[in-house]
Amino acid sequence: MVGGPLIGLLGTVLQEGAEHAGEFVPFLPAWMILLPFIGFVINGLVAYTAPERRKLVSVVGPGVLGLAFLIAAINLVLIAGVHDAEPVVRSYWTWIQVGQLRIDAALQIDQLSLIMALVVTCVSFIIHIYSIGYMGEDPGYARFFAYLNLFVFFMLVLVLAANFPLMFVGWEGVGLCSYLLIGFWFTQPAKAEAGQKAFIVNRIGDFGFLVAMFMLFAYLGTLDYQSVFALAPSGFAYGGAAVTVITLFLFLGCTGKSAQIPLYVWLPDAMHGPTPVSALIHAATMVTAGVYLVARSSVLFALAPLSMNVVAIIGGVTALFAGTIAIQQYDIKRVIAYSTISQLGYMFLAVGVGAFTAGIFHLGTHAFFKALLFLASGAAIHAMHHALHHAGEDASEDASQDMRNMGGLRSYVPTTFRTAWIASLALAGVFPLAGFFSKDEIIWSVGARGQTALWIVAVITALLTAGYITRWLVMVFYGQSRVSDKARQYLHAAPWVMAGALVVLALGSVVTGWINVPEALPLLPEFTWLHHFLHPAFAQAEHIIVEHVGEAAHVAPFGGGEGTWAIASTVAAVLVIAVVFQALKDKKYLPASESAEPTGIAGLLYHKYYVDELYDLVIVRPFKRLCVFSWRFIDQGIIDGALVNGSAYATRFGGWVLSRFQTGYIGTYVLVIVLGVLIILGAVTL
Amino acid sequence: MTMLEESLALSGVLFSVGVVGVLMRRNAIVMFMSIELMLNAVNLSFVALSRNVGIEGQLFVMFVMTVAAAEAAIGLAIIISIFRHYESVDIRKFRLLRW
Amino acid sequence: MSQLVFYLFAVLAVASSVLMITRKNPVYSAMFLVLTLFSLAAIYVLLNAHFLAALQVVVYAGAIMVLFLFVIMLLNLGHDVEPDVRPLIAWVFGGGLGLVLLAEVVVALRSTEAVADIDLLSVWFQEKGAVAGVAEPLFRTQLVAVEVAGLLLLVAMVGAVVLAKRKS
């Protein structure tokens, strides 16, 4: 209850005191990155040489992150104390220097990067603790923590970078770690394929990022954030083709990394990875990199209103699209995966209409309750798997993760149950939990900028969200247990490391909303700390938007102020929850092995609108045919056959032909000499 | 007695005959003799022209003869060696340098 | 008068050379070559190269051709000679090449500038005499060449002996 206001209080106090100090001096910024890397090295060495030394890994893995979190927190407090602090760029060495291009290995410490770093380190730390319990019996324990640490390292590089190429290093690095971690149990083909799918689809997005970087350099001659954003307003015409194309390519990268239409298809498959991975990478951190990119490049996007529209539309459509799929999924993690895609859509919707702070706000709150939802799923799966295994039943992933096999778990995993409720309410946007504040702000901002259609989409999606998460809750925790009697006796609660992590995240899901309470809400003290904190980061972009588009309105599309709609949304969410709960709590589900596959509209949703199949048909298969063609015809046939072997053959043939001249017969030689003389004489005399 | 044109013509004819002989005959010794004929044709040319050019023409002929002699000696010695191996001087038989 | 003699010997030379290249028996070919050489010697006389004519007879016809005949006899090629004559078509082709060569030589000669017709030789030989006229420039200005020629002959002699020796 006091967490949110406490930070603000501390900040204000420091503000008063440090106003005379003037400048923000970062505290050991490079160590935020170095610590996870050191963790990776140590854990990697252990994994390589002595994988059974778990104690060391259990200390080093989360430990480095705890320290990194502390450093991030200290820096945040420091920077909060300085009013409108300027970004500090620390350059460590010159990485690339070619002609006009100069890229340093440099970190930019400012409000936006620190907020991101804080979220990343905090949630990572908690999930690392959780993993001690969840992966406790896995033979690849050390390798897991090594990869996890490596991931956090790259993620921090991504958010703390001071220029686009270094961010891209982090961007690629988290993609790599995602691949490694999704396919962690690579001996199972489906999981290895899921990792591959993630990496390949991401790559398409990366191409977009690269093209955008090339163009940026071509137009502005630099890739440092400071320089680019300073030069952009004058270097690009407002709404011009150049900046629009650049930002659209950047957004292509975002659709890949942050799983928006059309490149979202990898995220549901990524659920093949261990649950902590799903929680960390595919909920809280990596997938938010796209939102961060757009927020960081707010100036560029502000200069390209068309791109911002594209971002908002895709964000909104994806949110609705994913929400509809989520209501008909039976895998416990897939529901949450599609929910993540949907919520990411909200974030893009926010930054697409120019509400950058709202987007980052939702990023932060979502990290907590989504991670919590995943970890709760993990606890449930952990219990199910254990139970099924000991009962001698099918304990495969399909069986232990299918919600039709669960039910009534609330008496067996109480902590998980309660924290899952908190997370669900936060996701649905019920006051006073975190999701309420952030999601409402987004919906309000969309409406206030006059985007009526998108506003309706956002509202409908919010109701859908409440619906599918309630269904999720009911199927897992309520109703008659579909776990067999034999297995039921083996169901046990989560160990304290896991339960503890769940509790901490639940706490976060509650309080993180309070860092930004808008004034319009009745009864509550205004505390718009986040807005003020992030103001310097987005000031330039907001100025451009106001200049060209005008101020945001204060009335929603269908009348009523912010307060009115906030209350209305909470009430609506609660209503939906109640209705769905009532409808489903007594429904008799059949266990997965006995259930028929859904048909009709439900079938369409269950099969995710057959998008994967469509991609396979239209893109993958023709591409594979092209590859086979290139291989057989071009590579083997033309290059190997005609060019390489062919030229060798031609040379040999030419040699053979010429060798026929060596008859060894003097008569031939004499004839040739005479002919030569005749020719030369002829040439000279004639 | 300016026989210059006629002499040069005669020289050309003899030279051509020598070339035909080298081309046509398969007996190594006869080929060699045709080569000697060619040398003589050239000697005739030199001698014919020395009337207008000076004594150098005739001097050169002397050296040509010297060389021809040396060459004949060595060439015939080689043919003898080859004959010892092949039992014949038919050049169709000397095919070691074939491809 | 001398023109007539010249033509006589010219015809003789050509005829005997043609006969030389067409005989099956290499001994006959050698004989005809000797005849050709003699004709040439006569022509040398007509061309005011008396010493050379003598040299031609003594060295060429007398030594080199004798050497040839020795070798022919040594290799016992007189009797059973392999049929060595090519078919007629080959002779046509070869003859054609020869004619082309002749034609080119004629064209080449015709296109050169005419030489001023000054008889240097008569004066020369009148002053010095037939032998001295050749010997004096030889041993004066071309002395090095003479010595080298001598060396060449030495080498040829040694070479011939070495090459023709029967390996025991």
mmCIF file of C-alpha atoms in Angstrom, chain A residues 60-195:
data_model
loop_
_atom_site.group_PDB
_atom_site.id
_atom_site.type_symbol
_atom_site.label_atom_id
_atom_site.label_comp_id
_atom_site.label_asym_id
_atom_site.label_seq_id
_atom_site.Cartn_x
_atom_site.Cartn_y
_atom_site.Cartn_z
ATOM 1 C CA VAL A 60 25.431 -16.602 -8.497
ATOM 2 C CA GLY A 61 22.486 -16.665 -10.876
ATOM 3 C CA PRO A 62 19.963 -14.648 -8.909
ATOM 4 C CA GLY A 63 22.673 -12.933 -6.883
ATOM 5 C CA VAL A 64 24.139 -10.915 -9.720
ATOM 6 C CA LEU A 65 20.677 -9.830 -10.638
ATOM 7 C CA GLY A 66 19.855 -8.750 -7.151
ATOM 8 C CA LEU A 67 22.931 -6.564 -7.187
ATOM 9 C CA ALA A 68 22.081 -5.219 -10.617
ATOM 10 C CA PHE A 69 18.613 -4.392 -9.391
ATOM 11 C CA LEU A 70 20.065 -2.502 -6.451
ATOM 12 C CA ILE A 71 22.282 -0.453 -8.722
ATOM 13 C CA ALA A 72 19.362 0.300 -11.009
ATOM 14 C CA ALA A 73 17.253 1.321 -8.059
ATOM 15 C CA ILE A 74 19.949 3.611 -6.707
ATOM 16 C CA ASN A 75 20.333 5.224 -10.081
ATOM 17 C CA LEU A 76 16.612 5.697 -10.362
ATOM 18 C CA VAL A 77 16.433 7.419 -7.035
ATOM 19 C CA LEU A 78 19.364 9.613 -7.972
ATOM 20 C CA ILE A 79 17.906 10.654 -11.257
ATOM 21 C CA ALA A 80 14.487 11.203 -9.734
ATOM 22 C CA GLY A 81 16.083 13.647 -7.403
ATOM 23 C CA VAL A 82 17.269 15.905 -10.168
ATOM 24 C CA HIS A 83 14.489 17.859 -11.786
ATOM 25 C CA ASP A 84 14.291 17.191 -15.527
ATOM 26 C CA ALA A 85 17.706 15.593 -15.555
ATOM 27 C CA GLU A 86 19.586 15.489 -18.827
ATOM 28 C CA PRO A 87 20.529 12.094 -20.198
ATOM 29 C CA VAL A 88 24.050 11.059 -19.349
ATOM 30 C CA VAL A 89 25.995 9.245 -22.011
ATOM 31 C CA ARG A 90 28.975 7.230 -20.867
ATOM 32 C CA SER A 91 31.170 6.079 -23.705
ATOM 33 C CA TYR A 92 33.482 3.212 -22.927
ATOM 34 C CA TRP A 93 35.327 2.647 -26.145
ATOM 35 C CA THR A 94 35.042 3.328 -29.844
ATOM 36 C CA TRP A 95 33.510 0.328 -31.459
ATOM 37 C CA ILE A 96 33.324 1.211 -35.122
ATOM 38 C CA GLN A 97 34.968 4.081 -36.865
ATOM 39 C CA VAL A 98 34.737 4.056 -40.624
ATOM 40 C CA GLY A 99 34.698 7.266 -42.586
ATOM 41 C CA GLN A 100 31.841 9.355 -41.319
ATOM 42 C CA LEU A 101 30.405 6.571 -39.226
ATOM 43 C CA ARG A 102 31.383 6.454 -35.616
ATOM 44 C CA ILE A 103 29.705 4.130 -33.168
ATOM 45 C CA ASP A 104 30.822 3.904 -29.567
ATOM 46 C CA ALA A 105 30.143 1.257 -26.991
ATOM 47 C CA ALA A 106 28.217 3.762 -24.973
ATOM 48 C CA LEU A 107 25.423 3.674 -22.431
ATOM 49 C CA GLN A 108 22.766 6.326 -22.109
ATOM 50 C CA ILE A 109 21.411 6.707 -18.602
ATOM 51 C CA ASP A 110 18.194 8.633 -18.576
ATOM 52 C CA GLN A 111 14.716 8.332 -17.184
ATOM 53 C CA LEU A 112 13.370 6.017 -19.829
ATOM 54 C CA SER A 113 16.296 3.614 -19.828
ATOM 55 C CA LEU A 114 16.366 3.488 -16.048
ATOM 56 C CA ILE A 115 12.683 2.716 -15.742
ATOM 57 C CA MET A 116 13.160 -0.121 -18.226
ATOM 58 C CA ALA A 117 16.282 -1.334 -16.471
ATOM 59 C CA LEU A 118 14.506 -1.314 -13.168
ATOM 60 C CA VAL A 119 11.582 -3.342 -14.477
ATOM 61 C CA VAL A 120 13.935 -5.792 -16.173
ATOM 62 C CA THR A 121 16.196 -6.344 -13.194
ATOM 63 C CA CYS A 122 13.380 -6.501 -10.679
ATOM 64 C CA VAL A 123 11.253 -9.021 -12.519
ATOM 65 C CA SER A 124 14.324 -11.007 -13.613
ATOM 66 C CA PHE A 125 15.509 -11.243 -10.064
ATOM 67 C CA ILE A 126 12.187 -12.573 -8.859
ATOM 68 C CA ILE A 127 11.962 -15.068 -11.680
ATOM 69 C CA HIS A 128 15.492 -16.263 -11.025
ATOM 70 C CA ILE A 129 14.503 -17.022 -7.454
ATOM 71 C CA TYR A 130 11.451 -18.858 -8.738
ATOM 72 C CA SER A 131 13.583 -20.866 -11.131
ATOM 73 C CA ILE A 132 15.630 -22.266 -8.284
ATOM 74 C CA GLY A 133 12.519 -24.162 -7.342
ATOM 75 C CA TYR A 134 11.028 -24.811 -10.756
ATOM 76 C CA MET A 135 14.192 -26.053 -12.474
ATOM 77 C CA GLY A 136 15.572 -27.632 -9.326
ATOM 78 C CA GLU A 137 15.607 -31.160 -10.670
ATOM 79 C CA ASP A 138 16.518 -30.420 -14.234
ATOM 80 C CA PRO A 139 19.913 -31.754 -15.352
ATOM 81 C CA GLY A 140 20.531 -28.582 -17.291
ATOM 82 C CA TYR A 141 20.214 -26.390 -14.207
ATOM 83 C CA ALA A 142 23.489 -24.523 -14.585
ATOM 84 C CA ARG A 143 23.015 -24.083 -18.309
ATOM 85 C CA PHE A 144 19.588 -22.616 -17.663
ATOM 86 C CA PHE A 145 20.875 -19.961 -15.341
ATOM 87 C CA ALA A 146 23.767 -19.214 -17.637
ATOM 88 C CA TYR A 147 21.384 -18.552 -20.498
ATOM 89 C CA LEU A 148 19.059 -16.587 -18.286
ATOM 90 C CA ASN A 149 21.881 -14.360 -17.103
ATOM 91 C CA LEU A 150 23.066 -13.905 -20.632
ATOM 92 C CA PHE A 151 19.591 -12.892 -21.602
ATOM 93 C CA VAL A 152 19.400 -10.235 -18.921
ATOM 94 C CA PHE A 153 22.786 -8.975 -19.982
ATOM 95 C CA PHE A 154 21.606 -8.495 -23.536
ATOM 96 C CA MET A 155 18.313 -7.024 -22.463
ATOM 97 C CA LEU A 156 20.109 -4.438 -20.377
ATOM 98 C CA VAL A 157 22.413 -3.657 -23.267
ATOM 99 C CA LEU A 158 19.300 -3.117 -25.328
ATOM 100 C CA VAL A 159 17.661 -0.666 -22.943
ATOM 101 C CA LEU A 160 20.806 1.130 -21.834
ATOM 102 C CA ALA A 161 22.439 1.562 -25.227
ATOM 103 C CA ALA A 162 23.161 5.069 -26.394
ATOM 104 C CA ASN A 163 22.941 4.375 -30.086
ATOM 105 C CA PHE A 164 20.940 2.227 -32.461
ATOM 106 C CA PRO A 165 23.648 -0.295 -33.383
ATOM 107 C CA LEU A 166 24.416 -1.129 -29.777
ATOM 108 C CA MET A 167 20.730 -1.483 -29.118
ATOM 109 C CA PHE A 168 20.629 -3.802 -32.091
ATOM 110 C CA VAL A 169 23.359 -5.879 -30.489
ATOM 111 C CA GLY A 170 21.121 -6.286 -27.485
ATOM 112 C CA TRP A 171 18.141 -6.851 -29.787
ATOM 113 C CA GLU A 172 19.866 -9.706 -31.556
ATOM 114 C CA GLY A 173 21.284 -11.038 -28.326
ATOM 115 C CA VAL A 174 17.911 -11.396 -26.679
ATOM 116 C CA GLY A 175 16.680 -13.084 -29.823
ATOM 117 C CA LEU A 176 19.524 -15.543 -29.536
ATOM 118 C CA CYS A 177 18.830 -16.201 -25.878
ATOM 119 C CA SER A 178 15.169 -16.597 -26.635
ATOM 120 C CA TYR A 179 16.066 -19.273 -29.156
ATOM 121 C CA LEU A 180 18.387 -20.990 -26.703
ATOM 122 C CA LEU A 181 15.858 -20.908 -23.938
ATOM 123 C CA ILE A 182 12.766 -21.850 -25.896
ATOM 124 C CA GLY A 183 14.614 -24.841 -27.231
ATOM 125 C CA PHE A 184 16.106 -25.549 -23.852
ATOM 126 C CA TRP A 185 14.944 -29.126 -23.966
ATOM 127 C CA PHE A 186 16.139 -29.407 -27.521
ATOM 128 C CA THR A 187 16.165 -33.169 -27.547
ATOM 129 C CA GLN A 188 12.444 -32.983 -28.176
ATOM 130 C CA PRO A 189 11.938 -32.006 -31.801
ATOM 131 C CA ALA A 190 8.854 -29.888 -31.226
ATOM 132 C CA LYS A 191 10.716 -27.684 -28.793
ATOM 133 C CA ALA A 192 13.750 -27.324 -30.979
ATOM 134 C CA GLU A 193 11.485 -26.347 -33.838
ATOM 135 C CA ALA A 194 9.730 -23.794 -31.695
ATOM 136 C CA GLY A 195 13.057 -22.180 -30.932
#
